[in-house]
Short mmCIF file of C-alpha atoms and ligand atoms in Angstrom, two decimals:
data_model
loop_
_atom_site.label_atom_id
_atom_site.label_comp_id
_atom_site.label_asym_id
_atom_site.label_seq_id
_atom_site.Cartn_x
_atom_site.Cartn_y
_atom_site.Cartn_z
CA MET A 1 3.83 37.63 10.72
CA SER A 2 5.97 34.69 9.78
CA PHE A 3 5.15 30.39 10.54
CA LYS A 4 8.47 28.66 11.83
CA VAL A 5 9.04 25.40 10.40
CA SER A 6 10.07 23.13 13.55
CA ARG A 7 7.39 20.89 15.96
CA GLY A 8 9.60 22.32 19.23
CA GLU A 9 8.67 26.12 17.45
CA ALA A 10 5.06 24.90 17.00
CA VAL A 11 4.73 23.51 20.18
CA ASP A 12 6.08 27.01 21.78
CA GLU A 13 3.65 28.93 19.53
CA LEU A 14 0.79 26.98 21.11
CA ASN A 15 1.80 27.44 24.81
CA TYR A 16 1.77 30.96 24.26
CA PHE A 17 -1.31 31.28 22.65
CA ILE A 18 -3.05 29.23 25.45
CA GLU A 19 -0.94 30.91 28.28
CA ASN A 20 -1.96 34.75 26.66
CA ASN A 21 -4.64 34.32 24.20
CA LEU A 22 -7.07 31.91 24.52
CA LEU A 23 -9.69 32.91 27.03
CA ASP A 24 -10.61 35.86 24.75
CA TYR A 25 -10.62 33.46 21.94
CA SER A 26 -14.39 33.43 21.23
CA LYS A 27 -14.59 37.31 22.23
CA LEU A 28 -12.28 38.27 19.37
CA ARG A 29 -11.81 35.69 16.90
CA ASN A 30 -13.47 37.03 14.48
CA PHE A 31 -11.54 39.77 14.03
CA ASP A 32 -8.91 40.63 11.42
CA PHE A 33 -6.87 42.78 12.78
CA GLY A 34 -4.52 42.67 10.05
CA PRO A 35 -1.03 40.53 9.58
CA GLN A 36 1.16 42.34 12.13
CA LYS A 37 -1.44 41.69 15.18
CA ARG A 38 -2.53 38.53 14.96
CA ASP A 39 -2.68 37.18 18.12
CA ASN A 40 -6.97 36.79 18.51
CA THR A 41 -6.77 33.81 16.80
CA SER A 42 -4.37 30.57 17.31
CA CYS A 43 -2.87 30.72 13.64
CA LEU A 44 -1.52 27.36 14.55
CA SER A 45 -3.57 25.70 11.20
CA PRO A 46 -0.41 25.42 8.84
CA TYR A 47 0.92 23.00 12.03
CA ILE A 48 -2.21 20.96 12.22
CA THR A 49 -2.39 20.35 8.69
CA HIS A 50 0.93 18.78 8.74
CA GLY A 51 0.66 16.56 11.48
CA LEU A 52 3.36 18.89 13.54
CA VAL A 53 0.75 19.43 16.70
CA SER A 54 -2.31 17.35 16.59
CA GLU A 55 -5.84 18.48 17.63
CA ILE A 56 -5.98 16.35 20.48
CA GLU A 57 -2.59 17.56 22.08
CA ILE A 58 -4.54 21.02 21.47
CA ILE A 59 -7.76 20.31 23.39
CA ASN A 60 -6.15 18.61 25.77
CA LYS A 61 -3.29 21.90 26.77
CA SER A 62 -6.40 24.09 26.29
CA LEU A 63 -8.12 22.05 28.76
CA LYS A 64 -5.26 22.19 31.44
CA LYS A 65 -5.47 25.99 31.27
CA ASN A 66 -9.37 26.10 31.12
CA SER A 67 -12.32 25.09 31.72
CA PHE A 68 -14.19 22.70 28.83
CA ALA A 69 -16.83 25.23 29.07
CA LYS A 70 -14.59 28.56 29.05
CA ASN A 71 -13.04 26.36 25.63
CA GLU A 72 -16.02 25.23 24.21
CA LYS A 73 -16.03 27.56 20.93
CA PHE A 74 -12.02 26.72 20.59
CA ILE A 75 -12.81 23.29 21.05
CA GLN A 76 -15.40 23.46 18.54
CA GLU A 77 -13.37 25.09 16.02
CA VAL A 78 -10.45 22.77 16.18
CA LEU A 79 -12.86 19.77 16.00
CA TRP A 80 -14.22 21.68 13.10
CA ARG A 81 -11.38 20.58 11.13
CA VAL A 82 -11.90 16.64 12.01
CA TYR A 83 -15.30 17.05 11.19
CA TRP A 84 -14.37 18.40 7.74
CA LYS A 85 -11.77 15.45 7.07
CA GLY A 86 -14.50 12.96 8.26
CA TRP A 87 -17.38 14.80 5.88
CA LEU A 88 -14.85 14.63 2.69
CA GLU A 89 -13.51 10.74 3.93
CA LEU A 90 -17.24 9.63 3.43
CA ARG A 91 -17.68 11.33 0.61
CA PRO A 92 -14.53 11.19 -1.52
CA ASN A 93 -16.28 11.77 -4.94
CA VAL A 94 -16.81 15.59 -3.86
CA TRP A 95 -12.57 15.83 -3.96
CA THR A 96 -12.31 13.67 -7.76
CA ASP A 97 -15.17 15.71 -8.99
CA TYR A 98 -13.75 19.30 -7.75
CA LEU A 99 -10.36 18.27 -9.50
CA GLN A 100 -12.58 17.45 -12.72
CA GLU A 101 -14.55 20.63 -12.52
CA LEU A 102 -11.74 22.57 -12.27
CA ARG A 103 -9.40 21.00 -15.33
CA ASN A 104 -12.37 22.04 -17.33
CA ILE A 105 -13.28 25.10 -16.43
CA LYS A 106 -9.34 26.15 -16.11
CA LYS A 107 -9.19 26.13 -20.12
CA ASN A 108 -11.68 28.48 -20.40
CA TYR A 109 -10.10 31.16 -18.08
CA GLU A 110 -6.92 31.54 -19.17
CA ASP A 111 -7.22 34.55 -20.42
CA ASN A 112 -9.94 35.60 -18.71
CA LYS A 113 -9.24 39.49 -17.60
CA ASN A 114 -11.65 38.95 -14.04
CA TYR A 115 -9.75 36.23 -13.32
CA LEU A 116 -6.26 37.72 -14.24
CA ASP A 117 -7.19 41.09 -12.34
CA ALA A 118 -8.62 39.00 -8.92
CA VAL A 119 -5.39 36.81 -9.09
CA GLU A 120 -2.97 39.72 -9.48
CA GLY A 121 -4.91 41.65 -7.07
CA LYS A 122 -5.69 44.47 -9.55
CA THR A 123 -10.15 45.00 -9.04
CA ASN A 124 -11.33 47.99 -8.42
CA ILE A 125 -12.41 46.50 -4.49
CA GLU A 126 -9.58 47.81 -2.17
CA CYS A 127 -9.60 45.25 0.97
CA PHE A 128 -9.88 42.13 -1.73
CA ASN A 129 -6.32 43.20 -3.32
CA GLU A 130 -4.54 43.59 -0.03
CA TRP A 131 -5.71 40.32 0.54
CA VAL A 132 -4.92 38.55 -2.80
CA ASN A 133 -1.01 40.35 -1.71
CA GLU A 134 -1.75 39.45 1.96
CA LEU A 135 -2.06 35.56 1.02
CA LYS A 136 1.21 35.65 -1.87
CA GLU A 137 3.02 37.01 1.27
CA PHE A 138 2.34 35.20 4.65
CA ASN A 139 0.58 32.42 2.91
CA TYR A 140 -2.24 32.85 5.37
CA LEU A 141 -5.45 34.58 5.61
CA HIS A 142 -7.81 34.74 8.66
CA ASN A 143 -11.18 32.53 8.74
CA HIS A 144 -13.29 35.58 8.92
CA THR A 145 -11.49 37.14 5.30
CA ARG A 146 -11.16 33.71 4.06
CA MET A 147 -15.28 33.82 4.02
CA TRP A 148 -15.19 37.26 2.35
CA PHE A 149 -12.33 36.80 -0.06
CA ALA A 150 -14.65 33.75 -1.49
CA SER A 151 -18.18 35.49 -1.24
CA ILE A 152 -16.52 38.70 -3.31
CA TRP A 153 -15.00 36.24 -5.78
CA ILE A 154 -17.74 34.29 -5.73
CA PHE A 155 -20.64 36.78 -6.43
CA THR A 156 -19.07 40.07 -7.06
CA LEU A 157 -16.33 39.11 -9.38
CA ASN A 158 -18.44 36.46 -10.73
CA LEU A 159 -15.84 33.92 -10.74
CA PRO A 160 -16.25 29.57 -10.45
CA TRP A 161 -15.44 28.61 -6.94
CA GLN A 162 -13.13 26.25 -8.30
CA LEU A 163 -10.56 28.73 -9.37
CA GLY A 164 -10.61 30.18 -6.06
CA ALA A 165 -10.43 27.27 -3.84
CA GLU A 166 -7.37 26.08 -6.33
CA PHE A 167 -5.87 29.67 -5.83
CA PHE A 168 -5.85 29.50 -1.90
CA MET A 169 -4.36 25.89 -2.26
CA LYS A 170 -1.83 27.43 -4.33
CA HIS A 171 -0.69 29.92 -1.34
CA LEU A 172 -2.28 28.65 2.09
CA PHE A 173 0.61 26.95 4.12
CA ASP A 174 -2.90 25.45 5.33
CA GLY A 175 -4.06 23.78 2.26
CA ASP A 176 -6.23 20.84 3.54
CA ALA A 177 -8.60 19.26 0.55
CA ALA A 178 -11.39 18.97 3.05
CA SER A 179 -11.47 22.22 4.87
CA ASN A 180 -10.84 24.41 1.52
CA THR A 181 -12.91 22.44 -0.68
CA LEU A 182 -15.63 22.23 1.60
CA GLY A 183 -15.10 25.59 3.05
CA TRP A 184 -15.24 27.33 -0.76
CA LYS A 185 -18.65 25.22 -1.19
CA TRP A 186 -20.23 26.64 1.49
CA VAL A 187 -19.54 29.67 1.01
CA ALA A 188 -20.94 29.28 -2.44
CA GLY A 189 -24.37 27.91 -0.97
CA ILE A 190 -23.19 24.07 -2.40
CA GLN A 191 -22.47 22.48 0.87
CA THR A 192 -25.14 23.73 2.88
CA GLN A 193 -27.14 23.54 -0.14
CA GLY A 194 -29.11 27.19 -0.94
CA LYS A 195 -27.60 28.71 2.13
CA ASN A 196 -24.91 31.16 0.23
CA TYR A 197 -22.44 33.40 2.44
CA LEU A 198 -22.79 36.92 1.50
CA ALA A 199 -20.25 39.15 2.74
CA THR A 200 -21.31 43.01 3.14
CA GLU A 201 -19.50 46.12 3.47
CA TRP A 202 -21.10 46.89 7.40
CA ASN A 203 -20.09 42.99 8.78
CA ILE A 204 -16.10 43.79 6.65
CA LYS A 205 -15.64 47.15 8.11
CA LYS A 206 -16.45 46.13 11.85
CA PHE A 207 -14.67 43.35 12.22
CA THR A 208 -11.52 45.07 10.08
CA ASN A 209 -11.45 47.63 12.68
CA ASN A 210 -12.53 50.18 10.05
CA ARG A 211 -9.45 49.66 8.31
CA PHE A 212 -10.88 49.79 4.83
CA GLN A 213 -13.44 52.29 2.94
CA ASN A 214 -15.48 51.96 -0.01
CA VAL A 215 -16.28 48.28 0.01
CA LYS A 216 -18.43 47.83 -2.76
CA ILE A 217 -19.82 44.46 -3.29
CA ASN A 218 -22.81 42.55 -4.39
CA GLU A 219 -24.24 41.91 -1.02
CA GLU A 220 -27.70 39.81 -2.82
CA ALA A 221 -27.18 37.47 -4.74
CA PRO A 222 -28.48 33.73 -5.21
CA SER A 223 -26.80 30.56 -4.03
CA LYS A 224 -24.94 28.29 -6.77
CA ILE A 225 -26.91 25.23 -7.43
CA THR A 226 -25.95 21.33 -8.26
CA GLU A 227 -27.64 18.82 -9.32
CA LYS A 228 -24.80 16.73 -7.67
CA SER A 229 -25.64 14.63 -4.63
CA TYR A 230 -22.90 12.89 -2.31
CA PRO A 231 -24.49 9.52 -0.57
CA VAL A 232 -22.06 8.65 2.39
CA ILE A 233 -20.07 5.71 0.90
CA GLU A 234 -19.10 2.34 2.47
CA LYS A 235 -15.79 2.48 4.25
CA SER A 236 -14.36 0.66 7.33
CA PHE A 237 -11.50 2.61 9.03
CA THR A 238 -9.71 -0.56 10.49
CA ASN A 239 -6.53 -1.07 11.54
CA PRO A 240 -4.74 -4.24 10.99
CA ASN A 241 -2.43 -6.38 13.68
CA LEU A 242 1.08 -4.32 13.51
CA LEU A 243 3.89 -6.31 12.03
CA GLU A 244 6.97 -6.00 13.04
CA ASP A 245 9.72 -5.15 10.56
CA LYS A 246 7.40 -3.53 7.70
CA ILE A 247 8.47 0.01 6.50
CA LEU A 248 6.29 3.05 7.43
CA LEU A 249 5.53 5.38 5.02
CA VAL A 250 4.40 9.28 6.02
CA PHE A 251 3.08 11.65 4.32
CA ASP A 252 2.46 15.63 5.02
CA ASN A 253 0.03 15.17 6.96
CA ASN A 254 1.53 13.01 9.13
CA LEU A 255 5.17 14.86 10.63
CA SER A 256 5.28 14.14 13.74
CA MET A 257 5.84 10.87 14.88
CA GLU A 258 6.11 11.48 19.00
CA LEU A 259 2.54 11.78 18.04
CA ALA A 260 1.04 8.85 16.08
CA ASP A 261 -1.03 6.41 17.79
CA PHE A 262 1.66 3.68 16.23
CA LYS A 263 5.16 5.67 17.68
CA ASN A 264 6.40 2.80 20.01
CA HIS A 265 5.87 -0.07 16.96
CA ASN A 266 8.92 -1.46 15.68
CA PHE A 267 8.96 -0.65 12.01
CA LYS A 268 11.87 -1.46 10.07
CA LYS A 269 12.63 2.07 8.60
CA ILE A 270 10.10 5.26 7.79
CA LEU A 271 10.12 6.61 4.55
CA ILE A 272 9.07 10.39 4.67
CA ILE A 273 7.58 10.99 1.32
CA SER A 274 8.06 14.37 -0.23
CA ASN A 275 5.05 15.23 -2.82
CA THR A 276 6.27 18.01 -5.50
CA ASN A 277 4.27 19.84 -8.39
CA GLU A 278 5.14 17.03 -10.53
CA THR A 279 2.91 14.60 -9.20
CA ARG A 280 0.02 17.47 -7.60
CA GLN A 281 -2.80 17.90 -9.63
CA ILE A 282 -2.79 22.02 -7.77
CA GLN A 283 0.78 23.52 -8.66
CA LEU A 284 1.45 24.79 -5.00
CA SER A 285 3.64 28.76 -5.03
CA LYS A 286 7.65 28.01 -4.42
CA ASN A 287 6.70 29.08 -0.59
CA THR A 288 4.22 26.50 -0.04
CA LEU A 289 6.18 23.97 -1.18
CA ASN A 290 9.31 25.43 0.49
CA PHE A 291 7.69 25.39 4.10
CA LYS A 292 6.59 21.65 3.49
CA THR A 293 10.09 21.11 2.29
CA HIS A 294 11.28 22.19 5.54
CA LEU A 295 8.64 20.69 7.80
CA ILE A 296 9.60 16.98 6.25
CA ASP A 297 13.30 18.14 6.99
CA ASP A 298 12.44 18.75 10.47
CA GLN A 299 10.97 15.29 10.90
CA LEU A 300 13.55 13.26 9.70
CA ASN A 301 16.33 14.92 12.03
CA ARG A 302 13.96 14.57 14.70
CA LEU A 303 13.67 11.12 14.14
CA LYS A 304 17.57 11.02 13.05
CA THR A 305 18.05 11.96 16.60
CA LYS A 306 16.04 8.92 18.41
CA SER A 307 18.22 6.97 16.46
CA ILE A 308 15.43 5.49 14.05
CA THR A 309 16.49 4.64 10.65
CA ALA A 310 14.66 7.23 8.13
CA GLU A 311 14.93 9.09 5.14
CA ILE A 312 12.95 11.47 2.66
CA ILE A 313 12.15 9.80 -0.53
CA LYS A 314 9.72 11.19 -3.74
CA ILE A 315 6.22 10.18 -3.67
CA ASP A 316 6.58 8.71 -7.33
CA GLU A 317 9.61 6.86 -5.98
CA LEU A 318 6.68 4.72 -3.96
CA LYS A 319 6.17 2.56 -7.89
CA SER A 320 9.49 0.60 -6.68
CA ILE A 321 8.47 -0.68 -3.36
CA LYS A 322 7.10 -3.94 -4.10
CA GLU A 323 7.24 -4.79 -0.55
CA PRO A 324 4.16 -4.67 2.05
CA VAL A 325 4.35 -1.30 3.66
CA TYR A 326 2.07 0.52 6.22
CA ALA A 327 1.18 4.29 5.80
CA LEU A 328 -0.05 6.68 8.35
CA TYR A 329 -3.22 7.46 6.25
CA PRO A 330 -2.49 10.53 3.96
CA THR A 331 -6.60 10.98 3.60
CA VAL A 332 -8.67 12.21 1.02
CA GLY A 333 -6.16 14.29 -0.88
CA GLU A 334 -3.41 14.95 -3.56
CA ASN A 335 -1.17 12.27 -1.69
CA PHE A 336 -3.99 9.70 -1.57
CA ASP A 337 -4.74 10.46 -5.06
CA TYR A 338 -1.26 9.47 -6.16
CA ILE A 339 -1.41 6.32 -4.54
CA ARG A 340 -4.88 5.25 -5.89
CA PHE A 341 -4.22 6.46 -9.58
CA ASN A 342 -1.09 4.67 -9.16
CA GLN A 343 -2.77 1.30 -7.87
CA LEU A 344 0.01 0.83 -5.14
CA LYS A 345 -1.78 -2.34 -3.56
CA ASN A 346 0.98 -2.84 -1.27
CA ILE A 347 0.32 -0.55 1.04
CA GLN A 348 -1.64 -0.69 4.08
CA PHE A 349 -3.40 2.07 6.25
CA LEU A 350 -3.51 2.97 9.66
CA TYR A 351 -5.79 5.51 11.01
CA ARG A 352 -5.12 8.06 13.72
CA GLU A 353 -7.93 6.47 16.70
CA ILE A 354 -9.21 10.54 16.90
CA ASP A 355 -10.10 10.10 13.36
CA ARG A 356 -11.38 6.13 13.20
CA PHE A 357 -13.71 7.32 16.45
CA SER A 358 -14.74 10.96 15.25
CA TRP A 359 -15.85 10.35 11.59
CA GLN A 360 -18.44 7.99 12.37
CA PHE A 361 -20.74 11.32 13.38
CA CYS A 362 -20.03 12.85 10.35
CA ASN A 363 -22.40 11.56 8.04
CA LYS A 364 -24.78 14.29 8.78
CA GLY A 365 -24.10 18.09 9.43
CA PHE A 366 -21.96 19.92 11.77
CA PHE A 367 -25.06 20.73 14.35
CA ASN A 368 -24.98 17.09 14.87
CA PHE A 369 -21.50 16.49 15.13
CA LYS A 370 -21.43 18.80 17.98
CA ASN A 371 -23.44 17.16 19.94
CA HIS A 372 -20.99 14.48 20.26
CA ILE A 373 -17.99 16.64 20.80
CA PRO A 374 -18.40 16.53 24.53
CA LYS A 375 -17.83 12.44 23.63
CA ILE A 376 -14.38 13.26 22.13
CA VAL A 377 -13.05 15.38 24.21
CA THR A 378 -13.74 13.00 27.34
CA LYS A 379 -12.29 9.82 25.38
CA PHE A 380 -9.03 11.44 24.14
CA ASN A 381 -8.71 13.55 27.73
C1 FAD B 1 -12.73 29.37 2.00
C2 FAD B 1 -12.39 29.07 2.72
C3 FAD B 1 -11.23 28.33 2.98
C4 FAD B 1 -10.57 27.49 3.87
N1 FAD B 1 -9.87 26.80 3.77
C5 FAD B 1 -8.70 25.81 5.20
C6 FAD B 1 -7.59 25.12 4.42
O1 FAD B 1 -7.02 25.03 3.55
N2 FAD B 1 -7.03 24.59 5.32
C7 FAD B 1 -7.33 24.98 7.06
O2 FAD B 1 -6.92 23.99 7.91
N3 FAD B 1 -8.24 25.76 7.49
C8 FAD B 1 -9.31 26.47 6.01
N4 FAD B 1 -10.44 27.25 6.02
C9 FAD B 1 -10.83 27.22 7.86
C10 FAD B 1 -9.94 28.19 8.66
O3 FAD B 1 -10.47 29.79 7.96
C11 FAD B 1 -8.61 27.91 8.63
O4 FAD B 1 -8.16 26.86 9.40
C12 FAD B 1 -8.08 28.91 10.05
O5 FAD B 1 -8.54 30.51 9.22
C13 FAD B 1 -7.12 29.11 10.73
O6 FAD B 1 -6.69 29.91 11.29
P1 FAD B 1 -6.05 29.68 13.06
O7 FAD B 1 -5.25 28.49 12.98
O8 FAD B 1 -5.69 31.37 13.82
O9 FAD B 1 -7.46 29.72 13.65
P2 FAD B 1 -8.04 29.47 15.03
O10 FAD B 1 -9.35 30.29 14.99
O11 FAD B 1 -7.32 29.50 16.45
O12 FAD B 1 -8.99 27.82 15.36
C14 FAD B 1 -7.76 26.59 15.68
C15 FAD B 1 -7.88 25.62 14.59
O13 FAD B 1 -9.30 25.45 14.20
C16 FAD B 1 -9.63 24.69 13.32
N5 FAD B 1 -10.50 25.66 12.80
C17 FAD B 1 -10.79 26.85 12.81
N6 FAD B 1 -11.76 27.32 11.69
C18 FAD B 1 -12.04 26.23 11.37
C19 FAD B 1 -12.89 25.90 9.88
N7 FAD B 1 -13.91 27.31 9.70
N8 FAD B 1 -13.09 25.08 9.45
C20 FAD B 1 -11.80 23.90 10.00
N9 FAD B 1 -11.20 24.44 10.85
C21 FAD B 1 -11.03 25.16 11.21
C22 FAD B 1 -8.17 25.17 12.25
O14 FAD B 1 -7.42 23.50 12.16
C23 FAD B 1 -7.61 25.81 13.06
O15 FAD B 1 -6.00 26.28 13.33
C24 FAD B 1 -11.00 27.70 5.17
C25 FAD B 1 -12.22 28.72 5.51
C26 FAD B 1 -12.66 28.98 4.65
C27 FAD B 1 -13.91 30.11 4.51
#
């Protein structure tokens, strides 16, 4: 498998999936048949994470093909991502605490043999080693495999979830502060407190089509615990009345001006922001950085084709811009942290309509959010 690096190709992949594989999605989605056979899920996450295709675009296309009832599972998964994002927006300290814990833990694990064996794929668990290599080579893992991987990391290899989440962020093309951090916390049993996810030998064998033998893992372990609780913060996601003739900043989560709610507005110039390892708290792999660079270049080329004034700048160049500017909201994560740490007060955020509407339902659990899905789908269809 390989991921494409342009919006045009990402849309082709979306269309192909909807035309050929969407109908069997709910039946087959939990199987991981290996990297050479990935057609039972969409593999769109690297594109969605970077805004190359949007959740609304995907849902609406899927509804042109099948009814809501036939698509329900797929739509739920697509919106699960929106839910995690909103959940973290309302509790941003979960992300900052995660990074702080990671910094504290890292020092103690630099020379830890268990940890080094895990990230090198040299444990005595064959499937785990294979997934480590797959992650590094293809920069993607199937959802079920991410769950097994995280469960083995935490409960069999006894490694801190924070280091596992860092390892994923480093290599995943779809690496996302909300889905990744909350996915790991969920497996550990901290997200839904006391309910950890334990991988089992039979489950792995069944859903990998018996590709692995001898899966010796810890199938009984208590949930991780934390004393911390994160009350919902007061935050409004209100958009300003847009003025003409201002610069717009676009970060790497929104690389499709074609889809932006503000696409018809006349901005003075568009600056596409590139964030390299010098300005990141989690260091990304070369593959992951290259992937982002290609996507950013693709956005620039598409803007130029439309004769829109645009250029790419490094995130640390933002400090020298003193005039008031707009930015498509980068969401809680590394780009937003940069703005916060450097107190760049001249930036006014523009929020996507789907987020503004959906995030109000993210104050409780996903089962509550699920009840609002028909409303969300109707509003944006
Ligand atoms: C420990 C762990 C870490 C994860 N880290 C990330 C991450 O960094 N970035 C990321 O995008 N997803 C992450 N996920 C969620 C999920 O594994 C991936 O989104 C999914 O595997 C992507 O494959 P797909 O595009 O074929 O998904 P499909 O099954 O085709 O689903 C369609 C889309 O729905 C969304 N989606 C599906 N499942 C989930 C889910 N469980 N949570 C949130 N959104 C979902 C994705 O945007 C996905 O592209 C993580 C899950 C776990 C358990």
